[in-house]
Coordinates of C-alpha atoms in Angstrom, one line a residue:
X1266 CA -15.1 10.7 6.5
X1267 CA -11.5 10.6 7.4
X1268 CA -10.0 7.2 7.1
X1269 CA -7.4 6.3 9.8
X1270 CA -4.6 4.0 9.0
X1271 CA -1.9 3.0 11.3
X1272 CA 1.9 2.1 9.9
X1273 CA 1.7 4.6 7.1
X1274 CA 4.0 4.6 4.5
X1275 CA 2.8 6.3 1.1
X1276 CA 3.5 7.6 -2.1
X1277 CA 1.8 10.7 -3.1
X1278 CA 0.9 12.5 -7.0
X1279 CA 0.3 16.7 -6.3
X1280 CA -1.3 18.6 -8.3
X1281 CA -0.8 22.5 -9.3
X1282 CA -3.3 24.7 -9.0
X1283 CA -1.2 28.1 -9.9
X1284 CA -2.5 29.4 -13.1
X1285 CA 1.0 30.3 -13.7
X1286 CA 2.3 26.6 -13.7
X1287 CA -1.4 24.8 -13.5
X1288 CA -0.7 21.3 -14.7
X1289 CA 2.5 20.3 -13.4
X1290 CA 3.0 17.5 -10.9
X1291 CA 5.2 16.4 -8.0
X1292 CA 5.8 12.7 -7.0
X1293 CA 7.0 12.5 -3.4
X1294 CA 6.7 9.9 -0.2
X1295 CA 4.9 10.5 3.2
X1296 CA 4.3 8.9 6.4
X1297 CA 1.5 11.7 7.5
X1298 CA 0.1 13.3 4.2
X1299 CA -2.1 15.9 6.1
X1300 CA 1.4 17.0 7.4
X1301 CA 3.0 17.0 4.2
X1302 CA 0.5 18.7 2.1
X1303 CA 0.7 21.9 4.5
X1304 CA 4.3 21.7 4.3
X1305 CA 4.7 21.9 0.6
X1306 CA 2.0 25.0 0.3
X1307 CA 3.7 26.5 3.0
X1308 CA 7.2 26.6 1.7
X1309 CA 10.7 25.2 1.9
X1310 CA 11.2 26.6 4.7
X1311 CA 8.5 25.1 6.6
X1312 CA 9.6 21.5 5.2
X1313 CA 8.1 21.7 1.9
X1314 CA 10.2 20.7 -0.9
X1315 CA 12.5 23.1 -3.3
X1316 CA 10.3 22.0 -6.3
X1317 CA 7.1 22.8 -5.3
X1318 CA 8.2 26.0 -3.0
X1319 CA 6.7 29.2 -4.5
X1320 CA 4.7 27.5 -7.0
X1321 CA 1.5 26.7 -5.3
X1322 CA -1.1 26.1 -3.9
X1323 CA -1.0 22.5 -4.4
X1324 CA -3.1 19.8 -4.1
X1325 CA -2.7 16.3 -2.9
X1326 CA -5.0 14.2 -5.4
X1327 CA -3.9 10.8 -5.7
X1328 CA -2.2 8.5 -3.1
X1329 CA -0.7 5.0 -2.7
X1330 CA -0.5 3.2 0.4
X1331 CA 0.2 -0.1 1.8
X1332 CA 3.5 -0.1 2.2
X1333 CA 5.5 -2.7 4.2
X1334 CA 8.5 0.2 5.5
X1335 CA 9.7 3.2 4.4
X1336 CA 12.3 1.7 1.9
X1337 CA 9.9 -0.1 0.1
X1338 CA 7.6 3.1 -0.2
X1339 CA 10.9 5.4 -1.1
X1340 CA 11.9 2.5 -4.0
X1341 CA 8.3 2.8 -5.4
X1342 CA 8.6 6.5 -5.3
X1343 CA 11.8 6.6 -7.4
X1344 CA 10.5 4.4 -9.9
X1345 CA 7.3 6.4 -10.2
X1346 CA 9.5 9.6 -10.5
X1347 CA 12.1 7.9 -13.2
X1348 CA 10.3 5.2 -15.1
X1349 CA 12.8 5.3 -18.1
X1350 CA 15.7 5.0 -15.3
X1351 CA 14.2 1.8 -13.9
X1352 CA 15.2 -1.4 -15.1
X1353 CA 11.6 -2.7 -14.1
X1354 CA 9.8 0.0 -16.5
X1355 CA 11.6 -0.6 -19.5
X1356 CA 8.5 -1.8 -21.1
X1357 CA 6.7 1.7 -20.5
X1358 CA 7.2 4.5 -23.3
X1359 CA 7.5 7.4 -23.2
X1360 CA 5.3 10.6 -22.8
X1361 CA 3.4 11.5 -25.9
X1362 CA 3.8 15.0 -27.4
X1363 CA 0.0 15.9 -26.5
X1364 CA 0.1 13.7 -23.3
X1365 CA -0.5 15.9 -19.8
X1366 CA 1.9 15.3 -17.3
X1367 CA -0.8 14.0 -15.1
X1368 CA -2.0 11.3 -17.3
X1369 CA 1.3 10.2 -18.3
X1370 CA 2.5 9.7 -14.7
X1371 CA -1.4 7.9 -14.3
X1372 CA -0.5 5.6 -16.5
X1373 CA 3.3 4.7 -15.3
X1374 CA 1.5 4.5 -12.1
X1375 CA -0.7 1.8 -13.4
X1376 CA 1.8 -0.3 -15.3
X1377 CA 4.0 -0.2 -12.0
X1378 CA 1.0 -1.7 -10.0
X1379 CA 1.1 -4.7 -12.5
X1380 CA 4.9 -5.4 -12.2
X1381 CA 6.7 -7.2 -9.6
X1382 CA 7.6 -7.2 -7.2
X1383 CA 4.9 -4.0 -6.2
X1384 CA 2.1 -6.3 -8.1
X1385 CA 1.9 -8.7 -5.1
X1386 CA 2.5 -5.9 -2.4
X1387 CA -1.2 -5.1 -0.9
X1388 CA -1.3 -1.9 -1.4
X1389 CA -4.5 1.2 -1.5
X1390 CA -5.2 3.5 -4.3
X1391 CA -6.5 6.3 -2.7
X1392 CA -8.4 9.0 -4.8
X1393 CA -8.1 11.7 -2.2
X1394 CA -10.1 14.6 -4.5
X1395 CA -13.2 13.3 -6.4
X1396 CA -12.8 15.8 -9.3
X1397 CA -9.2 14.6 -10.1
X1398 CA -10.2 10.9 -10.2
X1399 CA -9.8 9.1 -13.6
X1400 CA -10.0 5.6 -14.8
X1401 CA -7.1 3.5 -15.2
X1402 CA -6.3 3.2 -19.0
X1403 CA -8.0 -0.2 -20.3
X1404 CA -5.9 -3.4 -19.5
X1405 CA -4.1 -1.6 -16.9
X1406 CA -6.7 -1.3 -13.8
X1407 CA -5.0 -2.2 -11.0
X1408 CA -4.8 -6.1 -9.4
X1409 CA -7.9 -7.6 -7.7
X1410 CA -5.9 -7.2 -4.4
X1411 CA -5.6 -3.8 -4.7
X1412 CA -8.3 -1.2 -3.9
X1413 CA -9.2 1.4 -5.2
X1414 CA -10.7 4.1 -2.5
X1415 CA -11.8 7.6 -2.4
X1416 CA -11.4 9.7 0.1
X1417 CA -9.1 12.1 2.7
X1418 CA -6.4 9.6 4.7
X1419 CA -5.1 10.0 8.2
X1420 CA -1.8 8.5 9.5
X1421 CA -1.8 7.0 13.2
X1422 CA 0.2 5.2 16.0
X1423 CA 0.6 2.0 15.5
X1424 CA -0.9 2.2 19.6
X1425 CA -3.4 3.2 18.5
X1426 CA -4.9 1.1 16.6
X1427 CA -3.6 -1.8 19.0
X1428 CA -6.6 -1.3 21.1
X1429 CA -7.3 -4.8 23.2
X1430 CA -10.8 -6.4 22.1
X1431 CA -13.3 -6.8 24.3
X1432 CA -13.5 -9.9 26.2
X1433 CA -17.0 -11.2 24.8
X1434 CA -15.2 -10.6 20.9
X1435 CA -12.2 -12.9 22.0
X1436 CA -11.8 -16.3 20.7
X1437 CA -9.5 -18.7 21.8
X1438 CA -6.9 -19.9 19.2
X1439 CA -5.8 -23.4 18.7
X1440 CA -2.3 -23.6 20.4
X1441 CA -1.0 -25.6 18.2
X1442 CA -0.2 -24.8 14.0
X1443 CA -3.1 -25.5 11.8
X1444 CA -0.7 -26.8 8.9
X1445 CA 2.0 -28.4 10.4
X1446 CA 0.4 -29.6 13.8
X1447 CA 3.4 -28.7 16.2
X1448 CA 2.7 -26.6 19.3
X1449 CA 3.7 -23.2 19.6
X1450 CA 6.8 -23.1 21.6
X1451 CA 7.8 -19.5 23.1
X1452 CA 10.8 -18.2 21.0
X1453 CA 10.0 -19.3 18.1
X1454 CA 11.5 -17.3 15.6
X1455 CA 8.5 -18.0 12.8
X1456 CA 5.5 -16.3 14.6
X1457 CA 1.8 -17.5 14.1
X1458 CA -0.7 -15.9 12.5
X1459 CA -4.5 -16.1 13.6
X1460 CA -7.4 -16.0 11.1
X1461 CA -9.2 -12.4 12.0
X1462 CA -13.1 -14.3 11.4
X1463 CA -15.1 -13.4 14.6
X1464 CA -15.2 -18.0 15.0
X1465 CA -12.9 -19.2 13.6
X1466 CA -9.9 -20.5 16.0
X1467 CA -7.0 -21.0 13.3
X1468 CA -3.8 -20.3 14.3
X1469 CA -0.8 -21.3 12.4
X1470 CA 3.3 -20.4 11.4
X1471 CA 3.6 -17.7 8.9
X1472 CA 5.9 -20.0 6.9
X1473 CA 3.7 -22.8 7.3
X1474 CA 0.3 -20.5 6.1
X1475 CA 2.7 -18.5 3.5
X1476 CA 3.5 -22.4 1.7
X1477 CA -0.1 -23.3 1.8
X1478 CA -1.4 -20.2 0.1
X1479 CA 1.5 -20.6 -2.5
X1480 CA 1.1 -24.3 -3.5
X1481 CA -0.2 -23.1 -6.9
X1482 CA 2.6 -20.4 -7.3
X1483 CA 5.6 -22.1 -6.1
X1484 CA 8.0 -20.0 -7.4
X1485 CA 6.8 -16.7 -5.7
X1486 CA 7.8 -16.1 -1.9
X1487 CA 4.9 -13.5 -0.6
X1488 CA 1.5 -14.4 -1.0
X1489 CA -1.1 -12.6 -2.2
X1490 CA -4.5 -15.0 -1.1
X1491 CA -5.5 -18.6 0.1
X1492 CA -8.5 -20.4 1.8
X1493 CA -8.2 -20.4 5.8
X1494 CA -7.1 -24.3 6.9
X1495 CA -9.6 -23.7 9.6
X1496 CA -13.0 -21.7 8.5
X1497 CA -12.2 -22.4 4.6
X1498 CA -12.9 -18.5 3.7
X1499 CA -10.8 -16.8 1.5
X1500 CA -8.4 -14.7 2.5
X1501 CA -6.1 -12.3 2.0
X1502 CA -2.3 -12.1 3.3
X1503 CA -2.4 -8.0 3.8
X1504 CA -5.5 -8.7 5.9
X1505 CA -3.9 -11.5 8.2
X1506 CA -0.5 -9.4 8.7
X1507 CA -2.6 -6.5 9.7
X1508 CA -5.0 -8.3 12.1
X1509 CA -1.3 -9.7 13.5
X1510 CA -0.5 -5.9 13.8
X1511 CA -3.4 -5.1 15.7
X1512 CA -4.5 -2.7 12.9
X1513 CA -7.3 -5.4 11.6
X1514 CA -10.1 -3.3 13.2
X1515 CA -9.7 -0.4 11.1
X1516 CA -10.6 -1.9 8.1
X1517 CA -13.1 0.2 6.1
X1518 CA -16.7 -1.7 5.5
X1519 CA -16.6 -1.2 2.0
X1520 CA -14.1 -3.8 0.0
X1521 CA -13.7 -2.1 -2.6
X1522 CA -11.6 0.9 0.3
X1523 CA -9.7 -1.8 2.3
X1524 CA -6.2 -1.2 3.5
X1525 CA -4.1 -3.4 4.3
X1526 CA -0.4 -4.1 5.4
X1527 CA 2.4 -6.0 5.3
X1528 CA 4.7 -7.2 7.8
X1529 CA 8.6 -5.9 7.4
X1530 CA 9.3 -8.9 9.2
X1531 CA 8.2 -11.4 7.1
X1532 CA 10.2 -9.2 4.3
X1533 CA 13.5 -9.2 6.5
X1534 CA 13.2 -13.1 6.6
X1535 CA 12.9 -13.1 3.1
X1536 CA 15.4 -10.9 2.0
X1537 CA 12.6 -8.9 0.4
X1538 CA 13.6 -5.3 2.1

């Protein structure tokens, strides 16, 4: 099954399948990864990039996703291509004489999901070919935030997955914040955000929800979880920012193959873009 996601920003690991350069890897950022797959089997020419041009066929094997824009994605994918470059990575070493490309950039990949500011991002980590899969080295499995799913990966509008509910699923919001108690005024520059339980009606600021779900990490600005001021179920921030987006109903069943995203504006507030 073919999951769709909408706002797709991702960071991609391929795979060579050439016997003539079998083993060697490419690192490389996509908003459509069926798209970019073809490209780089089909050539420079066709879009794919120099490095991997001639030297296929490739395969796309691992991906992460999650994203909040394409400069975030494009930092990540820098980092993940030069980890002894990047002043966040200076704690990884370097590749061991009888270490495979593959699982060396495996492991980089898994240090960088455990360092800020990527550890609190909600990101997807998205086996997309079964027999490639491998477990992250011990101590360095991924944040409970973060997903690890299986699976091919489709990128879609953003209109699409804005589809209107159906009026028997709609429940009227409080119109006023749930934290602070003022009333919603049109304008206003912090926007609220509505908790996505089918009965709940809590609606509040994303300032005001974003200092409640930090009051035990006050020194962080983006949060990662926190208990809903109106139903009292946890939550998590992706998942409210995505139901905000419209993209809530896409969710996978399975919680261990969520996706969620972030909201660039909240980052552009922050200074976090």
């Amino acid at each position: 099954m073919v999951v769709e996601v909408c706002g797709f920003f991702g960071v991609y690991l391929l795979y060579c399948t050439n016997p003539r350069y079998q083993g060697r890897i490419y690192i490389g950022f996509t908003v459509n990864p069926e798209r970019r797959i073809d490209q780089h089997n089909a050539g420079k020419r066709c879009g794919g990039a120099w490095k991997t041009s001639g030297r296929g066929p490739w395969d796309m094997v691992l991906i992460v996703h999650g994203f909040p824009s394409d400069v975030a994605a494009l930092r990540f994918e820098w980092a993940w291509q030069h980890p002894h470059s990047s002043r966040r990575l200076t704690h990884v070493t370097r590749r061991k004489t009888r270490e495979r490309q593959f699982d060396f950039h495996l492991r980089v990949v898994a240090h960088m999901l455990q360092t800020a500011p990527w550890c609190r991002l909600p990101l997807t980590i998205r086996w997309l070919k079964q027999e490639y899969c491998r477990e992250f080295p011990p101590g360095l499995e991924p944040p409970l935030h973060m997903p690890i799913a299986f699976g091919p990966v489709r990128a879609v509008k953003d209109t699409k997955c804005a589809e209107p509910s159906s009026p028997e699923e709609k429940v009227e919001t409080t119109k006023h914040c749930s934290v602070c108690l003022k009333t919603f005024q049109d304008g206003d520059e912090d926007i609220p955000l509505h908790c996505f339980h089918p009965t709940c009606t809590m609606a509040a600021h994303m300032f005001c929800l974003s200092h409640l779900f930090l009051e035990k990490e006050p020194n962080h600005i983006l949060p990662i979880e926190g208990q809903c001021p109106g139903c009292k179920n946890l939550i998590l921030w992706g998942d409210l920012i995505r139901h905000h987006k419209g993209c809530y109903g896409n969710l996978e069943a399975d919680p261990t193959s969520s996706q969620v995203k972030l909201l660039l504006f909240f980052l552009d507030l922050c200074g976090l873009s």
